[in-house]
Every structure is written in C-alpha cells, then in structure tokens.
Short mmCIF file of C-alpha atoms in Angstrom, two decimals:
data_model
loop_
_atom_site.label_atom_id
_atom_site.label_comp_id
_atom_site.label_asym_id
_atom_site.label_seq_id
_atom_site.Cartn_x
_atom_site.Cartn_y
_atom_site.Cartn_z
CA MET B 1 -0.13 0.08 0.14
CA ILE B 2 1.09 3.41 -1.10
CA LYS B 3 0.14 7.03 0.35
CA TYR B 4 -1.24 9.13 -1.55
CA ARG B 5 -2.03 13.43 -1.14
CA TYR B 6 -3.84 16.19 -2.79
CA PRO B 7 -3.35 19.15 -1.56
CA THR B 8 -6.37 21.43 -2.54
CA TYR B 9 -8.94 18.16 -0.72
CA GLY B 10 -7.19 18.07 2.11
CA PHE B 11 -6.83 13.81 2.64
CA SER B 12 -4.49 11.48 1.90
CA LEU B 13 -5.60 7.63 1.18
CA SER B 14 -3.90 4.40 0.52
CA ILE B 15 -4.08 2.51 -2.92
CA PRO B 16 -1.94 -0.63 -4.23
CA ASN B 17 -0.32 0.93 -7.01
CA ARG B 18 3.65 0.71 -7.20
CA TYR B 19 4.25 2.28 -10.56
CA GLU B 20 2.00 5.09 -11.41
CA LYS B 21 2.57 8.36 -10.48
CA PHE B 22 -1.14 10.28 -10.71
CA ILE B 23 -4.27 8.19 -10.69
CA SER B 24 -7.87 9.20 -10.57
CA CYS B 25 -10.35 9.34 -8.33
CA SER B 26 -13.39 10.56 -7.32
CA ILE B 27 -14.39 12.67 -3.87
CA GLN B 28 -17.09 13.01 -3.39
CA ARG B 29 -18.34 16.84 -1.39
CA GLY B 30 -21.74 16.73 -0.41
CA THR B 31 -24.03 15.47 -3.50
CA THR B 32 -21.37 15.94 -5.77
CA PHE B 33 -18.30 13.72 -7.24
CA THR B 34 -15.35 15.53 -8.40
CA THR B 35 -12.86 13.44 -10.41
CA VAL B 36 -9.46 14.52 -9.21
CA MET B 37 -5.30 13.41 -10.13
CA VAL B 38 -4.13 12.26 -6.93
CA GLN B 39 -0.52 12.55 -6.75
CA LYS B 40 1.99 9.98 -5.00
CA ILE B 41 4.38 11.05 -1.86
CA THR B 42 6.09 8.38 -1.25
CA SER B 43 7.45 5.18 -3.25
CA VAL B 44 8.85 2.33 -3.18
CA THR B 45 12.79 2.97 -3.55
CA THR B 46 15.76 -0.09 -4.50
CA ALA B 47 18.73 0.86 -2.39
CA VAL B 48 22.26 -1.13 -3.52
CA GLU B 49 25.32 -2.35 -1.66
CA GLN B 50 27.76 -0.48 -4.09
CA GLY B 51 31.42 -0.99 -3.80
CA VAL B 52 34.18 1.96 -3.13
CA TYR B 53 36.79 1.80 -5.81
CA PRO B 54 39.73 3.82 -4.51
CA VAL B 55 40.27 6.75 -8.12
CA PRO B 56 45.05 5.52 -7.23
CA ASP B 57 46.98 8.89 -7.61
CA ILE B 58 50.15 6.25 -8.49
CA PRO B 59 52.94 8.18 -10.36
CA ILE B 60 53.46 6.37 -13.66
CA LYS B 61 57.28 5.91 -12.47
CA GLU B 62 56.13 4.02 -9.37
CA LEU B 63 54.33 1.58 -11.49
CA LEU B 64 56.96 1.52 -13.71
CA GLY B 65 59.45 0.54 -10.69
CA ALA B 66 57.50 -2.86 -9.91
CA ILE B 67 58.90 -4.09 -12.30
CA PRO B 68 62.01 -6.14 -11.74
CA PRO B 69 65.50 -4.96 -13.10
CA ASN B 70 64.92 -8.43 -16.08
CA GLU B 71 62.32 -6.44 -17.74
CA PRO B 72 62.88 -3.55 -18.12
CA ALA B 73 59.69 -0.90 -19.27
CA ILE B 74 61.31 -0.67 -22.41
CA CYS B 75 60.81 -2.37 -25.09
CA PRO B 76 64.57 -5.26 -24.85
CA GLN B 77 66.64 -3.77 -27.62
CA VAL B 78 66.95 -5.98 -30.12
CA SER B 79 69.02 -6.43 -33.23
CA LEU B 80 67.20 -7.91 -36.43
CA LEU B 81 70.71 -9.71 -36.64
CA ARG B 82 69.57 -11.14 -33.65
CA GLU B 83 65.76 -12.20 -34.48
CA VAL B 84 67.29 -13.79 -37.81
CA THR B 85 70.25 -15.74 -36.63
CA PRO B 86 70.09 -18.64 -34.70
CA GLU B 87 73.61 -18.96 -33.71
CA LYS B 88 73.61 -16.00 -32.01
CA LEU B 89 70.48 -16.61 -29.53
CA GLY B 90 68.60 -18.79 -31.09
CA LEU B 91 65.48 -17.20 -32.85
CA HIS B 92 63.92 -13.77 -31.06
CA GLU B 93 61.19 -14.73 -29.10
CA LEU B 94 58.72 -12.46 -31.23
CA THR B 95 59.80 -14.01 -34.49
CA TRP B 96 59.59 -17.67 -33.63
CA ASN B 97 56.09 -16.69 -32.36
CA SER B 98 55.43 -15.12 -36.00
CA PHE B 99 56.64 -18.55 -37.14
CA TRP B 100 54.53 -20.88 -35.45
CA ASP B 101 51.40 -19.26 -35.30
CA PHE B 102 51.35 -19.60 -39.13
CA PHE B 103 52.42 -23.17 -38.61
CA VAL B 104 49.77 -24.68 -35.93
CA ILE B 105 47.40 -22.71 -38.30
CA GLY B 106 49.14 -24.71 -41.54
CA CYS B 107 49.12 -28.36 -39.00
CA ILE B 108 45.20 -28.44 -37.75
CA TYR B 109 44.38 -27.48 -42.05
CA LYS B 110 46.32 -30.58 -43.06
CA GLY B 111 44.52 -32.68 -40.08
CA ALA B 112 40.92 -31.54 -41.37
CA ALA B 113 42.44 -31.84 -44.44
CA THR B 114 43.94 -35.49 -43.90
CA LEU B 115 41.34 -36.57 -41.73
CA ASP B 116 38.37 -35.20 -44.31
CA PRO B 117 38.05 -38.05 -47.01
CA LEU B 118 38.51 -41.03 -43.60
CA ILE B 119 35.11 -39.64 -42.75
CA ASP B 120 33.32 -42.36 -45.53
CA PRO B 121 31.52 -45.44 -45.55
CA ARG B 122 34.88 -47.33 -47.32
CA TYR B 123 36.96 -46.43 -44.38
CA ILE B 124 34.53 -46.84 -41.08
CA TYR B 125 31.45 -47.26 -40.79
CA LEU B 126 28.83 -45.34 -39.04
CA PRO B 127 24.87 -46.37 -38.75
CA HIS B 128 23.31 -43.35 -40.84
CA PRO B 129 24.41 -41.89 -44.08
CA LEU B 130 23.78 -37.92 -42.44
CA ILE B 131 26.23 -39.36 -39.50
CA TYR B 132 28.70 -38.80 -41.69
CA THR B 133 27.43 -35.30 -42.71
CA ALA B 134 27.83 -34.10 -39.24
CA PHE B 135 31.05 -35.59 -38.23
CA ARG B 136 32.48 -34.02 -41.38
CA PHE B 137 31.11 -30.93 -40.21
CA SER B 138 32.32 -31.24 -36.97
CA LEU B 139 35.21 -31.92 -38.35
CA TRP B 140 35.53 -28.49 -39.74
CA VAL B 141 34.19 -26.24 -37.51
CA LEU B 142 36.57 -27.32 -35.70
CA TYR B 143 39.58 -26.39 -37.39
CA THR B 144 37.67 -22.94 -37.83
CA PHE B 145 38.38 -22.48 -34.34
CA GLY B 146 41.35 -23.56 -33.59
CA THR B 147 42.78 -21.17 -36.74
CA GLY B 148 40.45 -18.94 -35.86
CA LEU B 149 42.17 -18.54 -32.10
CA PHE B 150 45.73 -18.43 -34.09
CA GLY B 151 44.71 -16.09 -36.24
CA MET B 152 44.51 -13.58 -33.13
CA GLY B 153 47.35 -15.03 -32.26
CA ILE B 154 49.08 -13.26 -35.29
CA TRP B 155 46.81 -10.02 -34.84
CA VAL B 156 48.47 -9.57 -31.36
CA LEU B 157 51.99 -9.75 -32.98
CA GLY B 158 50.92 -7.20 -35.53
CA HIS B 159 50.42 -5.37 -31.87
CA GLU B 160 53.42 -5.52 -30.72
CA CYS B 161 54.76 -4.24 -33.71
CA GLY B 162 52.75 -1.78 -33.76
CA HIS B 163 53.47 -0.59 -30.11
CA GLN B 164 57.33 -1.23 -31.48
CA ALA B 165 57.82 -4.30 -29.67
CA PHE B 166 59.00 -6.30 -31.77
CA SER B 167 63.08 -4.53 -33.24
CA LYS B 168 64.72 -1.66 -32.16
CA SER B 169 63.93 -0.66 -36.22
CA LYS B 170 60.95 1.60 -36.45
CA SER B 171 61.19 0.14 -40.08
CA VAL B 172 61.08 -3.66 -39.35
CA ASN B 173 58.66 -3.21 -36.68
CA ASN B 174 55.84 -1.43 -39.49
CA ILE B 175 57.01 -3.81 -41.66
CA VAL B 176 56.82 -7.05 -40.64
CA GLY B 177 53.31 -5.62 -38.43
CA PHE B 178 51.84 -4.35 -41.70
CA ILE B 179 52.11 -7.27 -43.15
CA LEU B 180 50.26 -9.42 -40.68
CA HIS B 181 47.73 -7.03 -39.62
CA THR B 182 46.57 -6.77 -43.76
CA SER B 183 46.80 -10.63 -43.91
CA VAL B 184 43.81 -10.68 -41.18
CA GLY B 185 42.50 -7.36 -42.61
CA VAL B 186 43.67 -4.55 -40.62
CA PRO B 187 44.64 -1.42 -42.20
CA TYR B 188 48.10 -2.04 -39.38
CA HIS B 189 48.85 2.50 -40.04
CA SER B 190 45.64 3.52 -39.07
CA TRP B 191 44.64 1.19 -36.56
CA ARG B 192 47.75 1.80 -34.73
CA ILE B 193 47.65 5.69 -34.62
CA SER B 194 44.40 5.41 -33.75
CA HIS B 195 45.61 2.99 -30.79
CA ALA B 196 48.14 4.78 -29.27
CA LYS B 197 45.15 7.34 -28.12
CA HIS B 198 43.14 5.28 -26.52
CA HIS B 199 46.37 4.18 -24.63
CA ALA B 200 47.32 7.55 -24.10
CA SER B 201 43.46 8.19 -22.86
CA THR B 202 42.27 4.61 -21.97
CA SER B 203 38.82 5.91 -20.07
CA HIS B 204 38.87 9.40 -20.33
CA MET B 205 35.19 10.43 -21.99
CA THR B 206 36.32 12.82 -24.19
CA GLN B 207 39.87 11.21 -25.24
CA GLU B 208 39.47 7.88 -25.72
CA GLN B 209 38.81 5.48 -29.11
CA ALA B 210 37.24 2.70 -28.38
CA TYR B 211 34.69 1.71 -25.73
CA VAL B 212 33.05 4.84 -24.90
CA PRO B 213 30.53 4.68 -23.11
CA HIS B 214 26.46 6.51 -24.03
CA THR B 215 25.73 8.79 -22.09
CA ARG B 216 21.98 8.86 -19.86
CA SER B 217 21.50 11.72 -22.39
CA GLU B 218 23.19 10.63 -25.96
CA LEU B 219 20.68 8.11 -24.91
CA ASN B 220 17.30 10.52 -24.55
CA LEU B 221 17.25 8.85 -21.28
CA PRO B 222 14.46 10.96 -18.64
CA PRO B 223 16.53 13.59 -17.11
CA LEU B 224 17.82 12.44 -13.75
CA LYS B 225 14.80 13.22 -11.37
CA GLN B 226 16.46 14.12 -7.75
CA GLY B 227 14.25 12.60 -5.23
CA GLN B 228 13.93 9.53 -7.32
CA GLU B 229 17.10 8.55 -7.86
CA ASP B 230 20.80 9.74 -6.89
CA LEU B 231 23.93 10.42 -9.42
CA LEU B 232 25.40 7.69 -7.86
CA GLY B 233 23.26 4.85 -8.99
CA LEU B 234 23.24 3.96 -5.25
CA ARG B 235 19.04 4.24 -4.80
CA VAL B 236 16.49 4.32 -7.34
CA SER B 237 12.59 4.62 -7.34
CA ASP B 238 10.70 2.03 -8.86
CA VAL B 239 8.53 4.28 -11.41
CA VAL B 240 12.39 5.51 -12.61
CA ARG B 241 13.53 1.91 -12.27
CA ARG B 242 10.50 0.57 -14.58
CA ASP B 243 11.40 4.10 -16.89
CA LEU B 244 14.77 3.49 -17.59
CA TYR B 245 14.27 -0.47 -18.52
CA ASP B 246 11.08 1.18 -21.19
CA ALA B 247 12.80 3.30 -22.57
CA LEU B 248 16.62 1.33 -22.97
CA GLY B 249 13.95 -2.10 -24.39
CA ASP B 250 16.17 -4.12 -21.96
CA SER B 251 14.93 -8.01 -22.54
CA PRO B 252 17.15 -10.93 -23.43
CA LEU B 253 17.14 -11.19 -26.49
CA GLY B 254 17.60 -7.44 -27.53
CA ALA B 255 21.07 -8.35 -25.31
CA ILE B 256 21.73 -11.34 -27.04
CA THR B 257 21.32 -9.49 -30.61
CA THR B 258 23.85 -7.15 -29.01
CA ALA B 259 26.18 -10.17 -28.73
CA ILE B 260 26.09 -11.90 -32.30
CA PHE B 261 26.59 -8.28 -33.53
CA TYR B 262 29.08 -6.83 -31.42
CA LEU B 263 30.83 -10.13 -31.97
CA LEU B 264 31.01 -10.56 -35.45
CA ALA B 265 30.71 -7.09 -36.94
CA GLY B 266 31.78 -4.94 -33.98
CA TRP B 267 35.21 -4.88 -35.00
CA PRO B 268 34.47 -4.01 -38.50
CA ALA B 269 31.92 -1.81 -37.76
CA TYR B 270 34.42 0.42 -35.49
CA LEU B 271 36.96 0.30 -38.21
CA LEU B 272 34.73 1.51 -41.01
CA PHE B 273 31.91 3.91 -38.99
CA ASN B 274 33.65 4.34 -35.62
CA THR B 275 30.66 2.42 -34.20
CA SER B 276 31.37 2.44 -29.96
CA GLY B 277 34.43 5.07 -31.19
CA GLN B 278 34.73 8.31 -29.72
CA LYS B 279 31.30 10.31 -29.48
CA ARG B 280 32.26 13.84 -30.11
CA TYR B 281 34.27 12.43 -33.81
CA PRO B 282 31.71 13.57 -36.44
CA ILE B 283 29.68 11.38 -39.12
CA GLY B 284 31.69 10.19 -41.32
CA THR B 285 34.90 9.80 -38.88
CA SER B 286 36.30 6.37 -40.79
CA HIS B 287 39.99 4.28 -39.71
CA PHE B 288 40.02 4.85 -43.83
CA ASN B 289 39.72 8.22 -43.65
CA PRO B 290 43.09 10.21 -43.71
CA SER B 291 41.08 12.91 -42.62
CA SER B 292 39.33 11.61 -39.70
CA PRO B 293 39.48 13.50 -36.84
CA MET B 294 42.18 11.41 -35.18
CA TYR B 295 45.04 11.24 -37.67
CA ALA B 296 46.83 14.22 -37.97
CA PRO B 297 47.89 15.67 -41.92
CA ARG B 298 51.64 13.59 -41.31
CA ASP B 299 49.28 10.80 -41.13
CA TYR B 300 47.61 11.08 -44.05
CA ASN B 301 50.12 8.93 -46.15
CA GLN B 302 49.94 6.08 -43.80
CA VAL B 303 46.66 6.12 -43.38
CA VAL B 304 46.79 5.61 -47.70
CA ILE B 305 49.00 3.00 -47.55
CA SER B 306 46.67 0.74 -45.11
CA THR B 307 44.03 1.14 -47.28
CA ILE B 308 45.79 0.31 -50.28
CA GLY B 309 46.80 -3.33 -48.80
CA ILE B 310 43.66 -3.95 -47.30
CA VAL B 311 42.45 -3.09 -50.77
CA ALA B 312 45.20 -5.36 -51.45
CA TRP B 313 43.70 -8.25 -49.81
CA ALA B 314 39.53 -7.92 -50.01
CA SER B 315 41.25 -8.28 -54.10
CA CYS B 316 43.31 -11.92 -52.70
CA ILE B 317 40.63 -12.84 -51.44
CA ALA B 318 37.95 -12.10 -54.37
CA THR B 319 40.57 -13.99 -56.47
CA ALA B 320 41.27 -17.22 -54.17
CA ILE B 321 37.06 -17.43 -54.64
CA HIS B 322 37.31 -16.63 -58.04
CA TYR B 323 39.53 -19.46 -58.81
CA LYS B 324 38.40 -21.70 -55.47
CA GLY B 325 35.21 -21.81 -54.98
CA PHE B 326 33.20 -19.28 -52.68
CA THR B 327 32.81 -23.02 -50.40
CA THR B 328 36.33 -23.46 -50.69
CA VAL B 329 37.16 -19.82 -49.32
CA VAL B 330 34.71 -18.97 -46.91
CA VAL B 331 35.80 -22.61 -44.70
CA LEU B 332 38.95 -22.35 -45.08
CA TYR B 333 39.30 -17.97 -44.94
CA LEU B 334 36.60 -16.06 -44.27
CA ILE B 335 34.88 -17.82 -41.26
CA PRO B 336 38.49 -18.77 -39.20
CA TYR B 337 38.84 -14.46 -39.83
CA LEU B 338 35.27 -14.23 -38.43
CA TRP B 339 36.33 -16.32 -35.44
CA ILE B 340 38.92 -13.61 -35.36
CA HIS B 341 36.96 -11.03 -35.09
CA HIS B 342 34.69 -12.77 -32.25
CA TRP B 343 37.79 -13.56 -30.18
CA LEU B 344 39.05 -9.69 -30.47
CA VAL B 345 36.15 -8.12 -29.26
CA LEU B 346 35.61 -10.36 -27.02
CA ILE B 347 39.00 -10.56 -24.92
CA THR B 348 39.08 -6.35 -25.52
CA PHE B 349 35.70 -5.61 -24.93
CA LEU B 350 36.06 -7.60 -21.64
CA GLN B 351 39.66 -5.75 -20.84
CA HIS B 352 37.53 -2.63 -20.85
CA THR B 353 34.16 -2.79 -19.46
CA ASP B 354 33.00 -3.80 -16.41
CA PRO B 355 30.61 -2.38 -13.76
CA ILE B 356 33.57 -2.30 -11.79
CA LEU B 357 36.07 0.29 -13.66
CA PRO B 358 35.68 3.57 -14.27
CA HIS B 359 35.73 6.04 -16.63
CA TYR B 360 37.04 9.68 -16.15
CA ARG B 361 36.03 13.68 -17.32
CA ALA B 362 39.20 15.61 -17.53
CA THR B 363 39.50 16.90 -14.09
CA ALA B 364 40.27 13.69 -12.83
CA PHE B 365 41.76 11.93 -15.79
CA THR B 366 45.98 11.23 -15.01
CA PHE B 367 48.05 8.40 -17.79
CA SER B 368 48.48 5.97 -14.39
CA ARG B 369 44.78 5.88 -14.01
CA GLY B 370 43.83 5.21 -17.25
CA ALA B 371 45.66 2.53 -17.22
CA LEU B 372 44.64 0.79 -14.61
CA SER B 373 40.64 0.74 -15.35
CA THR B 374 41.14 -1.95 -17.17
CA LEU B 375 41.34 -5.67 -16.72
CA ASP B 376 43.36 -9.14 -16.80
CA ARG B 377 40.95 -11.58 -17.37
CA SER B 378 41.15 -15.17 -18.32
CA LEU B 379 40.10 -16.43 -21.72
CA MET B 380 38.17 -19.66 -21.91
CA GLY B 381 38.48 -19.32 -17.97
CA ASP B 382 35.26 -20.21 -17.65
CA CYS B 383 35.43 -23.60 -19.57
CA GLY B 384 38.85 -25.41 -17.03
CA SER B 385 42.27 -24.61 -16.60
CA ILE B 386 43.51 -26.91 -20.35
CA MET B 387 40.70 -23.87 -22.00
CA ALA B 388 42.20 -21.48 -20.33
CA TRP B 389 45.61 -22.58 -21.05
CA LEU B 390 44.97 -23.13 -24.32
CA GLY B 391 43.48 -19.72 -24.95
CA ALA B 392 46.40 -17.38 -22.96
CA HIS B 393 48.94 -19.88 -25.51
CA ALA B 394 47.16 -19.00 -28.74
CA THR B 395 46.77 -15.38 -28.18
CA HIS B 396 50.12 -15.07 -26.81
CA GLY B 397 48.88 -13.70 -22.87
CA LEU B 398 47.04 -10.63 -24.62
CA ALA B 399 44.18 -11.17 -21.92
CA GLU B 400 45.91 -12.36 -19.24
CA THR B 401 48.55 -9.67 -19.19
CA HIS B 402 46.41 -6.59 -20.21
CA VAL B 403 47.18 -4.17 -16.90
CA LEU B 404 50.73 -4.87 -17.88
CA HIS B 405 50.15 -3.56 -21.22
CA HIS B 406 48.15 -0.40 -20.44
CA VAL B 407 50.97 1.08 -17.76
CA CYS B 408 53.56 0.36 -20.04
CA SER B 409 53.04 -0.77 -23.49
CA LYS B 410 57.01 -1.47 -24.98
CA ILE B 411 57.07 -5.33 -23.38
CA PRO B 412 57.23 -8.15 -25.07
CA HIS B 413 54.31 -10.31 -24.43
CA TYR B 414 57.04 -12.46 -23.42
CA HIS B 415 58.44 -10.62 -20.75
CA ALA B 416 54.83 -10.05 -19.68
CA TRP B 417 54.56 -12.79 -17.49
CA GLU B 418 56.54 -11.78 -15.33
CA ALA B 419 56.93 -8.06 -15.13
CA SER B 420 52.79 -8.56 -14.77
CA ALA B 421 52.99 -10.63 -11.66
CA ALA B 422 55.34 -8.11 -9.99
CA LEU B 423 53.06 -4.62 -10.85
CA LYS B 424 49.88 -7.00 -9.55
CA GLU B 425 51.31 -7.24 -5.87
CA LYS B 426 52.08 -3.05 -6.54
CA ILE B 427 48.45 -2.90 -7.39
CA ALA B 428 47.32 -4.69 -4.64
CA GLY B 429 48.71 -3.09 -2.08
CA TYR B 430 46.90 0.46 -3.26
CA GLY B 431 43.43 -1.74 -3.10
CA VAL B 432 42.98 -1.24 -6.98
CA PRO B 433 40.37 -4.27 -8.94
CA HIS B 434 42.78 -5.99 -11.68
CA GLU B 435 41.19 -8.81 -12.08
CA GLY B 436 37.81 -9.66 -13.99
CA ARG B 437 36.69 -12.49 -14.30
CA PRO B 438 37.35 -15.06 -17.19
CA ILE B 439 36.41 -14.12 -20.43
CA GLY B 440 33.46 -15.87 -21.87
CA TRP B 441 30.39 -15.61 -24.09
CA CYS B 442 28.59 -15.91 -20.16
CA GLU B 443 30.78 -13.33 -19.04
CA PHE B 444 29.93 -11.07 -22.16
CA TYR B 445 26.05 -11.24 -21.70
CA ARG B 446 26.75 -10.59 -18.04
CA VAL B 447 28.72 -7.31 -19.12
CA LEU B 448 26.19 -6.53 -22.05
CA LYS B 449 23.47 -6.76 -19.20
CA GLU B 450 24.83 -4.78 -16.49
CA CYS B 451 27.05 -1.98 -18.16
CA LYS B 452 24.50 0.62 -20.35
CA PHE B 453 25.59 4.17 -19.49
CA VAL B 454 26.95 6.75 -17.23
CA GLU B 455 25.69 9.81 -16.26
CA ASP B 456 26.46 13.14 -17.69
CA GLU B 457 27.82 14.34 -14.77
CA GLY B 458 30.66 13.99 -12.09
CA ASP B 459 34.43 13.92 -12.64
CA VAL B 460 34.21 9.62 -12.28
CA VAL B 461 31.66 7.77 -13.08
CA PHE B 462 30.49 3.89 -13.16
CA PHE B 463 28.05 2.21 -15.75
CA LYS B 464 24.75 2.40 -14.23
CA ASN B 465 22.78 -0.77 -15.65
CA ALA B 466 18.71 -0.53 -17.39
CA GLU B 467 17.16 0.28 -13.52
CA GLY B 468 19.87 3.48 -13.15
CA ILE B 469 21.61 1.28 -10.86
CA ALA B 470 25.47 1.38 -10.35
CA VAL B 471 27.78 -1.16 -8.14
CA MET B 472 30.32 1.07 -7.14
CA ARG B 473 31.29 4.31 -6.32
CA PRO B 474 34.49 6.71 -6.28
CA ALA B 475 36.54 7.73 -3.65
CA PHE B 476 39.59 9.82 -3.74
CA HIS B 477 42.02 9.61 -0.87
CA ASP B 478 40.88 12.71 -0.08
CA GLY B 479 37.91 11.40 1.55
CA THR B 480 35.97 12.77 -1.44
#
C-alpha cells in the first residue's frame, strides 16, 4: 500500500499501486462527485550496497619501478641480426612466435584435410549416412575455431609491432606489422595511430578511442530525477527503474542480438564507421578516411597506404573465390576471419568494460588512472584449466597481462608474465581492482546487461544498468 495526498482537498489515502505517478479517483463533496488526479508522495525505492573504488594517485614512475630489473619498462633493444641468426641467441621470441602461429594453423589445416576423406563408408562404418555429414561438418567447425584462435595470435603480434615492441628498428616493426595485420584484414598504420591514442587516454570520456560509454543524454533517457534517484546510482525509485528499463528495451533477446552483432560485426563497424568509438567525432569518421579527426596531416600517407593494403587483401580474397570457389574460401579463410573478429571484440571489450571499472572526465584523468582502469582476465578460463591454457598460449597472453600492457605497452608478451605478476603485487596494495572474471560468452552477456550508460555529470563515473543502478562509487584519498 502506498500513501497519496492531494493538497487542495486536504486528504490522504492508501492505494495498492506501485508504479503510477498519478491516478484518478472520485471525491464526494456533499452531493457532488469530483474526479481529481491523486499524486503519489512516496514510492518504493531500491537501494544497493555499492563497492568503493579507490581512485588511485600512483605516479607512473612508481608503477614502472615495480617491474623487475630484468624486465625493463622499455622494448628490449634487440637487433634484426639477433632476430634472424639462430647461432647468436636462437630465433628471437617474436619471430619464432610468428612462425609458430602460421605453423600451427598449417597443421590444423593439414589435419582436417587428411581426416576429411577418411570420414567415408570405405574407411569407417557409421549407422546412418547423415552421421558422416555431421562428423565432417564438426571437423571443419573445429578447423575454423582453431584457425581463428591462432589467427588472433597473428593479430596480437602485429599489434606488438605497432607498439614498436618487435625490434629496435622502426622500419622492421612497421614492415612486419603491416604484413601480419594486412593478412588478417587490419589497416595497420590507421589502427596503430588511433590505438596509440587509446593508450594515452584510456577511459577518458572525451579522448578515448574505443568502447566509449553512452551517457544518459546520448541515449535520450529521462533526466536525472532528484529525490527519486541519485547521481551515484545507489538509490532508485521503482518508477524510475521502470521508466529506464522501458526506455532501454533491456530484454534477454535484445541482449543476445546485441552480443551477436558486437562479436561478428563490431570490429569492422568500428574501423569503417567509428561504432563504439569517440562520440565527439563527426559522422564520416573512419579508419579508411585520412581526413578523420583522429589523424594529423602527417598521418595522411600512412592511412592511404593502409587502405591500399586492405584493398589488395580484399582483391586476393576475391581472386581466391574466383579460382577456388566461394564455399572453399568461406570455410578455409572467411569463417576463421570471423572468429578473429569474435576473439578480438570478446577480449578487448571485457578488458575495458565492467561495472566495477571507472571512466574519467578531463578534470580527474591521469595516465596512470587510465592505465589501471582495465582488467586482466583469463581467456576461456570459464571452460576449465586446459582451455584457459590454450587461450593464453594461442593469443600470447593478451587477455591475461592487459593491465601491464597499459602501464607500459613496449614490453613484449614473452616478458609480460613475470612483469605482470610484479605489477599486480604493487597494485594490490592500493586496493585497485585488476582481475576480472574469465572471458566467455556468459560474461560478455552479463557485462552487456550491466553496463548501459553513465551519467552526464561527475568527474569519475561508473556504468549503470537498465534500472539506473551502479555497483561501484568512487572514493578519493582525501575522503571525497
């Protein structure tokens, strides 16, 4: 029962209605009945127990100082000669891993191509003809999965080239990175430049380049209603919760549809149309447009070269379809290519998006705060230890050492594990969250449901869900 009051008539009454702000009722005054609008003066309010995020004030030099002396916070200045001369030091780690990824993919293909003709009544008896088709289909599904997973490893190595972590030679880095990234459909220089800005402004509301949260006003949600909800998302009335839920259309089917779009089309949509990118950029912003606002005039030629590389890549695919057939190219390359999209979005989205992670406006942002507003997660860790090992091995620890990567992007992956362990000890002393749940589809769905929007006000903001509730609030060292 909820109490209502209509001041003009000087009465109050209790009515079992939890949601309507106003209701109609008839009031008898003598022999006359008057219909009035009765206004609710109290409503059911949901309050949550929020966690406290200690906004860090750690100098970047202090974070770098936590890295062991044998894992310098700069790229190991190896020469090209060392990278390709086994008698000097063996194959350099990054060069070896490049060959290893292609070698594993080749082995996966060879295994599938060898087993496919053996799934035949001449070699194996199965009780029904459709079972042969099912086995053959499953074989090639495994091929696309494995090839896409190790193809993501190729993407990771190209990414390290973009950070100048492959060689001390900038030319070697860019040549190798261009080849690796173009082979998986990435405009190397175009993305390298915008990605550097992402590292410089991680979680900055107006400078970040990817996974920028929507604000309340951008989603055309009802304005913040004082007295019925608070800025931090601690208390929300049922009326506001329902209004927000209805406006956001937060249904399980909608979340699943959004998840599928993100995982399969999110990456090309970001490159082509700046989807989920910086909101202040105008329409027409694209990684293929050298005049886009994230590029300086000096970047023009590099963006053009990257675009030419992608045109050449697409031409190779078209040529392969012409000579080998559409189905063959789809199975051997295009479906694994979509798996790379899937892994890339799944990993990077969950590294930077979670209801426990802050986003900063200019007055509160520092480089170290941005670097620490990310999470390490175990790729496929929700599927058991073997799959977790496979995910980390195939993608070179991209998901598992991400916080370190943002503190210093020039540390190559083969030094990242030890350096990351040392950095985590340092961060733990400040109480800053740095470990997230394992990466998987269930976690992706959960985060999509929990991270809907942030408020237009506030120097440090956290995601609110479809009912306007946030699970974290910021706390500064001065007690504010």
